[in-house]
One Martini backbone bead per residue (centre of mass of N, CA, C, O) as a GRO file, in nm:
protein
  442
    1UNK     BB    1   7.424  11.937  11.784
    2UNK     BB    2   7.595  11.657  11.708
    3UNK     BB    3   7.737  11.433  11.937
    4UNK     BB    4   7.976  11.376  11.698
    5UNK     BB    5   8.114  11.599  11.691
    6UNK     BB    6   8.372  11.913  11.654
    7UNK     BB    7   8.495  12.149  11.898
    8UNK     BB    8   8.690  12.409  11.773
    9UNK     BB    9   8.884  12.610  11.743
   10UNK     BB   10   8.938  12.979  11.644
   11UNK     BB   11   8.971  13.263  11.556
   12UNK     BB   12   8.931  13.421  11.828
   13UNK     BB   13   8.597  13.377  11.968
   14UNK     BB   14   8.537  13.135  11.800
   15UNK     BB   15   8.372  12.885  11.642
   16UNK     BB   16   8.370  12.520  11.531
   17UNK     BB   17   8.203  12.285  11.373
   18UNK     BB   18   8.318  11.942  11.311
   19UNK     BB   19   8.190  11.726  11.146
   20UNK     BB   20   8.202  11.333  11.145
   21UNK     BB   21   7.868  11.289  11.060
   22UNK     BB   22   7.588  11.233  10.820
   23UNK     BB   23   7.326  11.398  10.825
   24UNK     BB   24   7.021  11.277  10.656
   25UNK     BB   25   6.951  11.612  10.612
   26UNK     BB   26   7.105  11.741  10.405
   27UNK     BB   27   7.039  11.642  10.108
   28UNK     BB   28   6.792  11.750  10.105
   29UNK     BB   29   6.802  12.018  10.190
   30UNK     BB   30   7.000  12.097   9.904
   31UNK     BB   31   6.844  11.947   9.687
   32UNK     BB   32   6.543  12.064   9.690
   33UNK     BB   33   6.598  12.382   9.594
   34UNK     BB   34   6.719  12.334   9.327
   35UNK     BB   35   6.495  12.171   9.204
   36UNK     BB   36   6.325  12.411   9.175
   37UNK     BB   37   6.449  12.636   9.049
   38UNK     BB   38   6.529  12.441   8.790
   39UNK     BB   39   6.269  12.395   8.720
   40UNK     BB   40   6.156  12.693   8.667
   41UNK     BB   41   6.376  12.771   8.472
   42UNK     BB   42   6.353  12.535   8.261
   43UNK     BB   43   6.025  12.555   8.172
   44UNK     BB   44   6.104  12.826   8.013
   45UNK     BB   45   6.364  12.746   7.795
   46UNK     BB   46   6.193  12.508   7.659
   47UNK     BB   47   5.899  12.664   7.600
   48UNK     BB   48   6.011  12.948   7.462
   49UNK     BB   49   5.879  12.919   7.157
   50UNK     BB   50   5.573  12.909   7.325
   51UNK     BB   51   5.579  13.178   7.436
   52UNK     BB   52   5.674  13.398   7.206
   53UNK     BB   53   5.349  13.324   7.120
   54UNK     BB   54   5.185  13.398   7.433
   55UNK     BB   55   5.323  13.722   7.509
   56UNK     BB   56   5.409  13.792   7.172
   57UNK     BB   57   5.412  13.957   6.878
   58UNK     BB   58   5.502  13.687   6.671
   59UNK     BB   59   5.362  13.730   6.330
   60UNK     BB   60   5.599  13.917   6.211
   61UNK     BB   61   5.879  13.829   6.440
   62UNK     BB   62   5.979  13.538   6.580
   63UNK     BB   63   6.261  13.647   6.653
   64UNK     BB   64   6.187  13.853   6.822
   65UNK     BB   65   5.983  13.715   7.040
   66UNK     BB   66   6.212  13.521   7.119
   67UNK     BB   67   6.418  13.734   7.242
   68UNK     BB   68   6.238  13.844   7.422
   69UNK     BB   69   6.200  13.561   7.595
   70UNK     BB   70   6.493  13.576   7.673
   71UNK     BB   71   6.517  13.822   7.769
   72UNK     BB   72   6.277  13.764   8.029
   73UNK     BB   73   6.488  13.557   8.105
   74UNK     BB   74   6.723  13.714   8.194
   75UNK     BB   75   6.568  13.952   8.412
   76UNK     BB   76   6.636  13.760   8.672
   77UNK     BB   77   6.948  13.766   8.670
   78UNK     BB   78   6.990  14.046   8.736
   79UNK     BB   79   6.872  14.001   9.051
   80UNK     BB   80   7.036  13.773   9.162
   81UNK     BB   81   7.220  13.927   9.325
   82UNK     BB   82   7.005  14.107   9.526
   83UNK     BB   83   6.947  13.832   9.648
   84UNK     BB   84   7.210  13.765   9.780
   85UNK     BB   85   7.253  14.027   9.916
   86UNK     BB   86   6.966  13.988  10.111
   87UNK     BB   87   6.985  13.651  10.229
   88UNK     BB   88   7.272  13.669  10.305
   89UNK     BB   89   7.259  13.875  10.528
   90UNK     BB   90   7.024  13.709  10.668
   91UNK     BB   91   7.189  13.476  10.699
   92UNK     BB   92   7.493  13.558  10.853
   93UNK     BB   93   7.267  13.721  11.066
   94UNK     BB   94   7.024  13.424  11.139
   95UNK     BB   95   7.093  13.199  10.942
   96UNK     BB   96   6.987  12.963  10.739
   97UNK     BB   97   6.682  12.769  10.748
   98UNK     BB   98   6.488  13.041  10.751
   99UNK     BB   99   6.608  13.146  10.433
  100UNK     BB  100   6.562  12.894  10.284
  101UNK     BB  101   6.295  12.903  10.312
  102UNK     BB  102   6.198  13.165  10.174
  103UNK     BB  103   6.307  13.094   9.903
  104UNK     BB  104   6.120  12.839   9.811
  105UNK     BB  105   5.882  12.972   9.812
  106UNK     BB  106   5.913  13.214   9.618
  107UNK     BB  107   5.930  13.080   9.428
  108UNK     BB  108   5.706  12.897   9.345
  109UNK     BB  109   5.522  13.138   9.360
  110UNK     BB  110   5.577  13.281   9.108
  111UNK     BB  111   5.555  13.018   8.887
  112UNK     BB  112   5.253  12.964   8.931
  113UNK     BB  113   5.175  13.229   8.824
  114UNK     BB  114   5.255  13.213   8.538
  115UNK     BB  115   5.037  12.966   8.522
  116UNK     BB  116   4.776  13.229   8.525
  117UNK     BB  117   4.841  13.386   8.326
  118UNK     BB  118   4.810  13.605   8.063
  119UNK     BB  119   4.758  13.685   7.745
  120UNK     BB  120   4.829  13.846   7.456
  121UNK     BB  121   4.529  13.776   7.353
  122UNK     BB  122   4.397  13.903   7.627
  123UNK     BB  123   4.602  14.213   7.716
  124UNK     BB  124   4.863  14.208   7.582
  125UNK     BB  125   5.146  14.378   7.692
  126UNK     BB  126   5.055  14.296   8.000
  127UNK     BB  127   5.195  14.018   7.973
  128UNK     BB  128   5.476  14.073   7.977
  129UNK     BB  129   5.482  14.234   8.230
  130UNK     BB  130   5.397  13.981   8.423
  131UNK     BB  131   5.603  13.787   8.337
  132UNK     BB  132   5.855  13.992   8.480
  133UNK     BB  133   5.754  14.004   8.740
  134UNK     BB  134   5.762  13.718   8.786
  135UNK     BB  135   6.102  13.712   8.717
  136UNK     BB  136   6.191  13.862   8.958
  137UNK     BB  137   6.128  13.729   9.166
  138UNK     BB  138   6.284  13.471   9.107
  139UNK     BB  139   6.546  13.616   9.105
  140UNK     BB  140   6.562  13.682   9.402
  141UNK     BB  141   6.538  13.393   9.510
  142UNK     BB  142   6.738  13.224   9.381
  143UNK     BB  143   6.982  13.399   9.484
  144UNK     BB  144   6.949  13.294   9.772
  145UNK     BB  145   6.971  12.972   9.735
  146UNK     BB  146   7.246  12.814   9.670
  147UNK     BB  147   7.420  12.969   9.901
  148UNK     BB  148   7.285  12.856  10.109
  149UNK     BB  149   7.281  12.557  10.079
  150UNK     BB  150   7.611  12.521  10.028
  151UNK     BB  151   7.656  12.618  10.345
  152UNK     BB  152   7.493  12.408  10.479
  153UNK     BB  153   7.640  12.173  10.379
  154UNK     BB  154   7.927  12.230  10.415
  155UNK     BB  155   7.891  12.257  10.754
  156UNK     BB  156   7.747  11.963  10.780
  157UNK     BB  157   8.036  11.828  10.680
  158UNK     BB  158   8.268  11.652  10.666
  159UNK     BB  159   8.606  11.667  10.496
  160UNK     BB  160   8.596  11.441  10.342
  161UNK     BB  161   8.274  11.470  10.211
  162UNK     BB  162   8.201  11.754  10.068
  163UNK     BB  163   8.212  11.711   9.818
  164UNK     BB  164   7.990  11.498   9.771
  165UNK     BB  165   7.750  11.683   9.933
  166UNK     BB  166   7.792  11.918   9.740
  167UNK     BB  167   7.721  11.800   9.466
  168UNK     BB  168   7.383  11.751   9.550
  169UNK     BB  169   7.308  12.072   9.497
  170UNK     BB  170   7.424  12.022   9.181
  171UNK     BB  171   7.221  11.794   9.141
  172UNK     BB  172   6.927  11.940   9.185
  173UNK     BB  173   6.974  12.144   8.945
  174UNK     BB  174   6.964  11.886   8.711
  175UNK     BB  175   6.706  11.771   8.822
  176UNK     BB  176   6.519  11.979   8.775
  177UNK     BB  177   6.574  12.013   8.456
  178UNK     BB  178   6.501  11.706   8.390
  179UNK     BB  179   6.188  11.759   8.487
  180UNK     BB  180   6.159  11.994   8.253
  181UNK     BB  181   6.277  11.808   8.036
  182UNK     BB  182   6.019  11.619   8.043
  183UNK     BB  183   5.747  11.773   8.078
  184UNK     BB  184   5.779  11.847   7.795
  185UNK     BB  185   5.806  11.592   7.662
  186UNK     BB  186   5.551  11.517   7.672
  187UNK     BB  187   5.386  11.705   7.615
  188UNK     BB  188   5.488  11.710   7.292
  189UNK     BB  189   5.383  11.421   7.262
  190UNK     BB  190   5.027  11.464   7.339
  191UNK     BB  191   5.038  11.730   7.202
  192UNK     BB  192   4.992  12.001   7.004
  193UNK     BB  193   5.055  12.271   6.936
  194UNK     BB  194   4.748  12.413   6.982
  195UNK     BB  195   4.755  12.280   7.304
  196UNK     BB  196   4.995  12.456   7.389
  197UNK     BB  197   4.907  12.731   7.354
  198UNK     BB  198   4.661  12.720   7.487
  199UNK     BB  199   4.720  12.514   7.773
  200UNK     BB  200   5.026  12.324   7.783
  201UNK     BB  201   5.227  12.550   7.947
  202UNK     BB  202   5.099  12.585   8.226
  203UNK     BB  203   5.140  12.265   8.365
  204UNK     BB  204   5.459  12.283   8.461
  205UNK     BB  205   5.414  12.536   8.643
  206UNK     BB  206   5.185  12.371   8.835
  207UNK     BB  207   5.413  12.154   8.919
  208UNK     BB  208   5.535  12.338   9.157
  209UNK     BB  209   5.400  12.330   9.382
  210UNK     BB  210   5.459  12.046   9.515
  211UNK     BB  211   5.780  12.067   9.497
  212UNK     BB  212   5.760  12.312   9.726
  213UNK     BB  213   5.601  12.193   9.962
  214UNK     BB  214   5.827  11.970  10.002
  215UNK     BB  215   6.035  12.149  10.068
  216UNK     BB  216   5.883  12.319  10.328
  217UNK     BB  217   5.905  12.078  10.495
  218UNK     BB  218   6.234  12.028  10.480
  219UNK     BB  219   6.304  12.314  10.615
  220UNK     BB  220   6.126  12.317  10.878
  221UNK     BB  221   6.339  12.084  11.008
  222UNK     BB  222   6.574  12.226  11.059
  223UNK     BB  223   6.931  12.262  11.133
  224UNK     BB  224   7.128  12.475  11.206
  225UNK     BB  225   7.478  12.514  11.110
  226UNK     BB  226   7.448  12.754  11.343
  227UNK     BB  227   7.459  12.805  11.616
  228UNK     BB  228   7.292  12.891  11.900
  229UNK     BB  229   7.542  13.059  12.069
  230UNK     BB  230   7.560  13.260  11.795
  231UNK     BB  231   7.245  13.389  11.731
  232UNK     BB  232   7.203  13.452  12.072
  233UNK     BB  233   7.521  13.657  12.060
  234UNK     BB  234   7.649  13.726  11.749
  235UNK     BB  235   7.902  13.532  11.801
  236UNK     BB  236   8.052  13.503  11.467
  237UNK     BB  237   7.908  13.735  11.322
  238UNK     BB  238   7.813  13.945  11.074
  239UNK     BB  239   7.689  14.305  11.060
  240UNK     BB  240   7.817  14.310  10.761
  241UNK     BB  241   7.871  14.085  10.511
  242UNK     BB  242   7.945  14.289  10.227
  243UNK     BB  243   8.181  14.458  10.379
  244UNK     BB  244   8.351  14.258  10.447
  245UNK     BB  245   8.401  14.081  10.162
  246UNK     BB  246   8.535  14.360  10.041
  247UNK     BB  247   8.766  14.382  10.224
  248UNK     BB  248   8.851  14.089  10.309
  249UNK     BB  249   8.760  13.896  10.034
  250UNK     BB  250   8.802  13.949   9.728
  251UNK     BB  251   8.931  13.711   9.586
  252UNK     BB  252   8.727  13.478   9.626
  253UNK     BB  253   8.528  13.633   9.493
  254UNK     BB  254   8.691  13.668   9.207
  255UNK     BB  255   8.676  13.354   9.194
  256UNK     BB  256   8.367  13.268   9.231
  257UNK     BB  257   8.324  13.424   8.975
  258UNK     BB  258   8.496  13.266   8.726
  259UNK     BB  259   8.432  12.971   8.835
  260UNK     BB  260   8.076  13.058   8.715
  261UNK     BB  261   8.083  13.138   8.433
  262UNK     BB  262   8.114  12.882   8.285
  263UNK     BB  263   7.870  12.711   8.472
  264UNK     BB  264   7.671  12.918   8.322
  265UNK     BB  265   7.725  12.905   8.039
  266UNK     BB  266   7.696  12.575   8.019
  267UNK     BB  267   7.452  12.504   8.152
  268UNK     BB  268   7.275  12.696   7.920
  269UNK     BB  269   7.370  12.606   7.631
  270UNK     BB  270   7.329  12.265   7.716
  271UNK     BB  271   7.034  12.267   7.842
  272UNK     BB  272   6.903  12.510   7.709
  273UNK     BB  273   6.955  12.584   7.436
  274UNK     BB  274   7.018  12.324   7.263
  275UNK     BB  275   6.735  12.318   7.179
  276UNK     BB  276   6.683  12.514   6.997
  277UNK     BB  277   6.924  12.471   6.829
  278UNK     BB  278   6.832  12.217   6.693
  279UNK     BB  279   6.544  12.321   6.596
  280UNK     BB  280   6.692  12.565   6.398
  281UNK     BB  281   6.988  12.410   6.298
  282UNK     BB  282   6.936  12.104   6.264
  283UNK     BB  283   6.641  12.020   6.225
  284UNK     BB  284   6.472  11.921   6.464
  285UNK     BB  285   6.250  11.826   6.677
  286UNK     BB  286   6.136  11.890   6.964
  287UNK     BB  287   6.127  11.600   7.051
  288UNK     BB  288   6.439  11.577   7.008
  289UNK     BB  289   6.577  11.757   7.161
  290UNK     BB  290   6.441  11.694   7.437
  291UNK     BB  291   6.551  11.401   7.417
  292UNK     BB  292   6.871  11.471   7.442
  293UNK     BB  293   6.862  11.657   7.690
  294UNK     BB  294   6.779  11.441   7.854
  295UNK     BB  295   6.978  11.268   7.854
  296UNK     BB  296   7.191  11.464   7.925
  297UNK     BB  297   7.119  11.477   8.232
  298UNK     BB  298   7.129  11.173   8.292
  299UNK     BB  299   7.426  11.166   8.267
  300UNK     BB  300   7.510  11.423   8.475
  301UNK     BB  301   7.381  11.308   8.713
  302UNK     BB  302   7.554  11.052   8.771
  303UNK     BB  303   7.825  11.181   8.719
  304UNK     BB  304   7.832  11.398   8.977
  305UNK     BB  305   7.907  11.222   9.240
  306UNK     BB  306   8.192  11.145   9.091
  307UNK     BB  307   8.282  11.434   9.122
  308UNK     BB  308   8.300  11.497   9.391
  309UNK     BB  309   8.463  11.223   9.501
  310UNK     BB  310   8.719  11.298   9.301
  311UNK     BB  311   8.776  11.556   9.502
  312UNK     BB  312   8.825  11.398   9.782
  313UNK     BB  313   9.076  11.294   9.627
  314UNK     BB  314   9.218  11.489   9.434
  315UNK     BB  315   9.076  11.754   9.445
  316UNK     BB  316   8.983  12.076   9.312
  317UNK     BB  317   9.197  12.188   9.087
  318UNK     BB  318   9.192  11.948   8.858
  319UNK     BB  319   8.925  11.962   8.786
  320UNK     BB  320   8.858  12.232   8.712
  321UNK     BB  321   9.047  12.261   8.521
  322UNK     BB  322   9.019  12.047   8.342
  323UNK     BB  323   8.703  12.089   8.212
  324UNK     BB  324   8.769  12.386   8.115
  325UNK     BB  325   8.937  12.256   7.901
  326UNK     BB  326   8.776  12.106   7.808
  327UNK     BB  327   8.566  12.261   7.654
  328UNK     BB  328   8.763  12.439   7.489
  329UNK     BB  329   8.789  12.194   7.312
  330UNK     BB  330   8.492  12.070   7.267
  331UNK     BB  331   8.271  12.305   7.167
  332UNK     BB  332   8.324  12.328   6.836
  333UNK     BB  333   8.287  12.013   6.743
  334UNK     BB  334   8.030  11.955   6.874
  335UNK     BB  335   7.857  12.207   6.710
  336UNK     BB  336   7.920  12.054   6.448
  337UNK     BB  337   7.781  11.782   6.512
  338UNK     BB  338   7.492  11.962   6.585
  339UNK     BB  339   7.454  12.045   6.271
  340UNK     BB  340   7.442  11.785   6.061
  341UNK     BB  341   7.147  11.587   6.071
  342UNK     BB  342   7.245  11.354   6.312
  343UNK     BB  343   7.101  11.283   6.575
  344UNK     BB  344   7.293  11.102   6.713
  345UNK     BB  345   7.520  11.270   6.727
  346UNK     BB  346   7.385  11.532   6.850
  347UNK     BB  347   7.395  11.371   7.131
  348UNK     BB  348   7.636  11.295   7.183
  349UNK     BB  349   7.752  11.625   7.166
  350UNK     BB  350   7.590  11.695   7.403
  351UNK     BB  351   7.681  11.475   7.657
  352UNK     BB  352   7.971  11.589   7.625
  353UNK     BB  353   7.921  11.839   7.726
  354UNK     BB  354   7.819  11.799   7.983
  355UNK     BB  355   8.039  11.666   8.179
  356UNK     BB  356   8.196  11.914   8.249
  357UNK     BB  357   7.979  12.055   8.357
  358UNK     BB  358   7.934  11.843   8.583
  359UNK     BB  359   8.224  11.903   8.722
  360UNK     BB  360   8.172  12.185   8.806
  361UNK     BB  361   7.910  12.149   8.970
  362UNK     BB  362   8.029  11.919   9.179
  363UNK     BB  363   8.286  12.141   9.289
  364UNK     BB  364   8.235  12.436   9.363
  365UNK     BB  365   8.102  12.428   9.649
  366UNK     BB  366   8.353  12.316   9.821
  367UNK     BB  367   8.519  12.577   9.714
  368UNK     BB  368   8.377  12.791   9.826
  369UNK     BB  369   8.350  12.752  10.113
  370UNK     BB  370   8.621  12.731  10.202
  371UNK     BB  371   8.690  13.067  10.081
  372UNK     BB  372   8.537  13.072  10.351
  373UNK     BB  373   8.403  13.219  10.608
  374UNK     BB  374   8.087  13.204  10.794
  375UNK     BB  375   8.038  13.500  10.817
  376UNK     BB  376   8.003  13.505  10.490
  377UNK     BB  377   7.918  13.238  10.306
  378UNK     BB  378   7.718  13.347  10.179
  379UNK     BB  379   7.737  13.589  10.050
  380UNK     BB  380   7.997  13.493   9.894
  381UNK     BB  381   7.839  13.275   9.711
  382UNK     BB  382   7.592  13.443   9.598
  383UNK     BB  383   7.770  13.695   9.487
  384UNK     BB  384   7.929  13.547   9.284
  385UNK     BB  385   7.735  13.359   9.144
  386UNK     BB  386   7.533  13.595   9.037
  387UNK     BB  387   7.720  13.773   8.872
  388UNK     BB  388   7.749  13.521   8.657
  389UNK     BB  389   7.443  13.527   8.621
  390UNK     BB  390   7.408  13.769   8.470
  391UNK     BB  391   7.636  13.778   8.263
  392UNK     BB  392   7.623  13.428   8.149
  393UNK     BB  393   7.347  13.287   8.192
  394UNK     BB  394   7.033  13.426   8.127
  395UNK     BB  395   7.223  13.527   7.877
  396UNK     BB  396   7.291  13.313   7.714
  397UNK     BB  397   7.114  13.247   7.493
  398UNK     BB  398   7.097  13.531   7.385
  399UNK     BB  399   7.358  13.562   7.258
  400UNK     BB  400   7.334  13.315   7.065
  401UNK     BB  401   7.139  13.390   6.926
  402UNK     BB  402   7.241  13.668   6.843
  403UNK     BB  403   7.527  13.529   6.716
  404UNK     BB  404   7.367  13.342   6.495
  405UNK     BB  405   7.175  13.632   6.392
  406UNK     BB  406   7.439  13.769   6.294
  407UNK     BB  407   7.683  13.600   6.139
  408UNK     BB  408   7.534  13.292   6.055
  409UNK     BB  409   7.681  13.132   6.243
  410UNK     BB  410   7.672  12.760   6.392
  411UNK     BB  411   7.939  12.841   6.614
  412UNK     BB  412   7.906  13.100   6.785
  413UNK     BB  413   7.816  12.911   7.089
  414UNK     BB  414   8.132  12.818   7.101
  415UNK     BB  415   8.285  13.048   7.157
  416UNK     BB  416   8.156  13.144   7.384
  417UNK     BB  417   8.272  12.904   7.560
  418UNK     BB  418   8.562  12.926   7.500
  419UNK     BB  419   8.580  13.212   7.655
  420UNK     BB  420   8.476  13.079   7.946
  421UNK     BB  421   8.727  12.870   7.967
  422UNK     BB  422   8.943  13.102   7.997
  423UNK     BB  423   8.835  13.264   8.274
  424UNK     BB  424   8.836  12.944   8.441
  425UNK     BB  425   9.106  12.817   8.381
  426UNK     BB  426   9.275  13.089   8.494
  427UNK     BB  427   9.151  13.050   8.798
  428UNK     BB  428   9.222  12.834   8.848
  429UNK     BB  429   9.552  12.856   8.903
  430UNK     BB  430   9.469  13.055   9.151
  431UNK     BB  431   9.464  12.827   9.365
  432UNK     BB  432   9.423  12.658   9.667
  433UNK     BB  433   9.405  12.389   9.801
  434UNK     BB  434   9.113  12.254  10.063
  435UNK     BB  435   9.126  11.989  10.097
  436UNK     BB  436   9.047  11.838  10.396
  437UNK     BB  437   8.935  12.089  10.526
  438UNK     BB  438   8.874  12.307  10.766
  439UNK     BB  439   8.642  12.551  10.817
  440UNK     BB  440   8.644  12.899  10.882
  441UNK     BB  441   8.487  13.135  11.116
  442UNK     BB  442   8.715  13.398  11.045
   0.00000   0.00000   0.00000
């Protein structure tokens, strides 16, 4: 550990340390793993439309073969729960550092596969089955990846900065899904659509390969944040981490469940949906989508750390309110003037929606670390966050579209919203607040 830690005493027989000094090497730890994470299932979200024609037999139900898309897109989020349980327990029980470089591979290694599939039109159903197997892949991968990240950041963060420190890992979120809408955003501008579907989709999937490789060269580079005296002799280590947080810490898991609700919510509608959206029921173009939501995302990236910032000023639970209750309150007006088929306006209204969703991504790991011991710690957020990212991250864009072809309604995907923010809302009330305080070891 760094030597100007401060080593205090902990209940039982364990110990933790309470960093001093900001370790140069967290930040990136903890942002790379998000930045692919989210750059591979963002250029997924993005490309939806022209999968739905590459994978699925589109000639005659476009609508359904679009479903059929964002089904694919749903079907990695069912394993995420199982991803965090799999590698929280190892993470756990031997630490952070190497467990995070497994899943930033894995994740990688995926992403890769899928730019290398064959179509539909060259294997048939085959193609939607490789598909599916490769999100599933992506799916167990990601489980493991943010609880482990926040975990790690939070761990080596002095407790007056973890707030923005923390808000970092969900900067890196942010980050990669603006890298895979810029990168969609060019391909759809210097490509036409026939270049799109014939080669065009494979090229931002292939470019997971190089920011994958940076990944593991600074994972590999980690100091554990869990001391090496504790891995050696796994005192305050838990030996079952799933069974004893489920005994003995089932509210915080049950708190981190509710405040990630919203955060999958509008995350995948804001960010991810919206661009689908706009040229479907807006009349806008491919182009002008990617534009509005790429903007979107450059404003909640910059957003991000002083919402951070704000949370070890102001506290934990003020923020998460005020959000929660900002999107319920405009949600509906937002996608009200998205429909109206004025860009200019349906930018702005986009990226009002974007700022709450930044405020909440940057409060939450910070807050979930709070309310676990390092015994569970990964286990705890990764579990919590996968739980909601099944419920309603990954089927978020499937919902919408579905309320959107079932009812006819073009606010139904704000309602959606509407109802996570009053889930995330009253969770948020139930919070005990944690600023600046030490993390706890058991």
């Amino acid at each position: 550990m760094e030597s100007n830690d401060r080593v205090v005493p902990a209940e039982g027989s364990a110990t933790m340390v309470v960093p001093q000094a900001i370790d140069p090497r967290v930040v990136p730890a903890g942002l790379i793993g998000s930045i692919v994470e989210y750059y591979d299932f963002g250029i997924y979200g993005y490309l939806a439309t022209i999968l739905s024609v590459v994978f699925f037999a589109s000639g005659t139900d476009p609508t359904g073969a679009l479903l059929a898309t964002f089904a694919t897109f749903a079907a990695a989020f069912v394993l995420r729960p199982l991803g965090g349980l799999v590698f929280g327990h190892l993470g756990d029980r031997f630490g952070r550092s190497r467990i995070l470089a497994a899943t930033i591979l894995s994740m990688c290694v995926a992403t890769v596969a899928i730019g290398m599939l064959p179509t539909y039109s060259a294997i048939g159903v085959g193609a939607a089955f490789l598909l599916v197997a490769a999100r599933c892949v992506q799916g167990v991968a990601s489980g493991g990846e943010v609880g482990g990240a926040a975990a790690y950041v939070a761990e080596k963060s002095p407790p007056s900065r973890r707030g923005f420190l923390c808000s970092t890992v969900q900067l890196g979120a942010l980050t990669g899904a603006l890298l895979a809408s810029v990168a969609v955003t060019v391909l759809t501008s210097v490509l036409t659509h026939d270049q799109l579907v014939s080669w065009g989709w494979r090229v931002p999937f292939l470019l997971s390969l190089p920011l994958g490789l940076v990944g593991l060269w600074i994972r590999f580079r980690l100091e554990d944040s869990v001391g090496d005296d504790e891995l050696s002799s796994g005192r305050g280590l838990a030996s079952a981490p799933a069974a004893e947080l489920v005994r003995a810490h089932l509210p915080a898991l049950l708190r981190t469940l509710g405040l990630s609700t919203l955060l999958f919510a509008g995350y995948y509608v804001v960010y991810v949906y919206a661009s689908t959206h706009l040229q479907r029921t807006g009349g806008f173009s491919a182009g002008a989508a990617f534009w509005s939501t790429t903007t979107t995302l450059v404003v909640s990236c910059l957003a991000m750390p002083l919402f951070g910032h704000l949370a070890d000023k102001w506290g934990r639970k003020p923020l998460l309110f005020g959000a929660a209750v900002a999107f319920g309150v405009l949600a509906v007006p937002a996608f009200a003037v998205m429909n109206n088929h004025d860009f200019v306006l349906a930018l702005l209204a986009q990226v009002v929606l974007g700022l709450p969703e930044s405020a909440l991504m940057g409060v939450v790991f910070a807050t979930f670390a709070e309310m676990f011991p390092s015994r569970v710690r990964y286990t705890g957020i990764a579990l919590g966050f996968n739980l909601a990212s099944m419920a309603v991250g990954g089927t978020a864009p499937l919902i919408c579209l579905w309320l959107l072809d079932t009812t006819g309604n073009a606010l139904a995907p704000a309602w959606f919203l509407v109802a996570a923010a009053v889930i995330s809302a009253g969770t948020a009330l139930t919070l005990t607040e944690t600023r600046g305080t030490a993390l706890r070891a058991s």
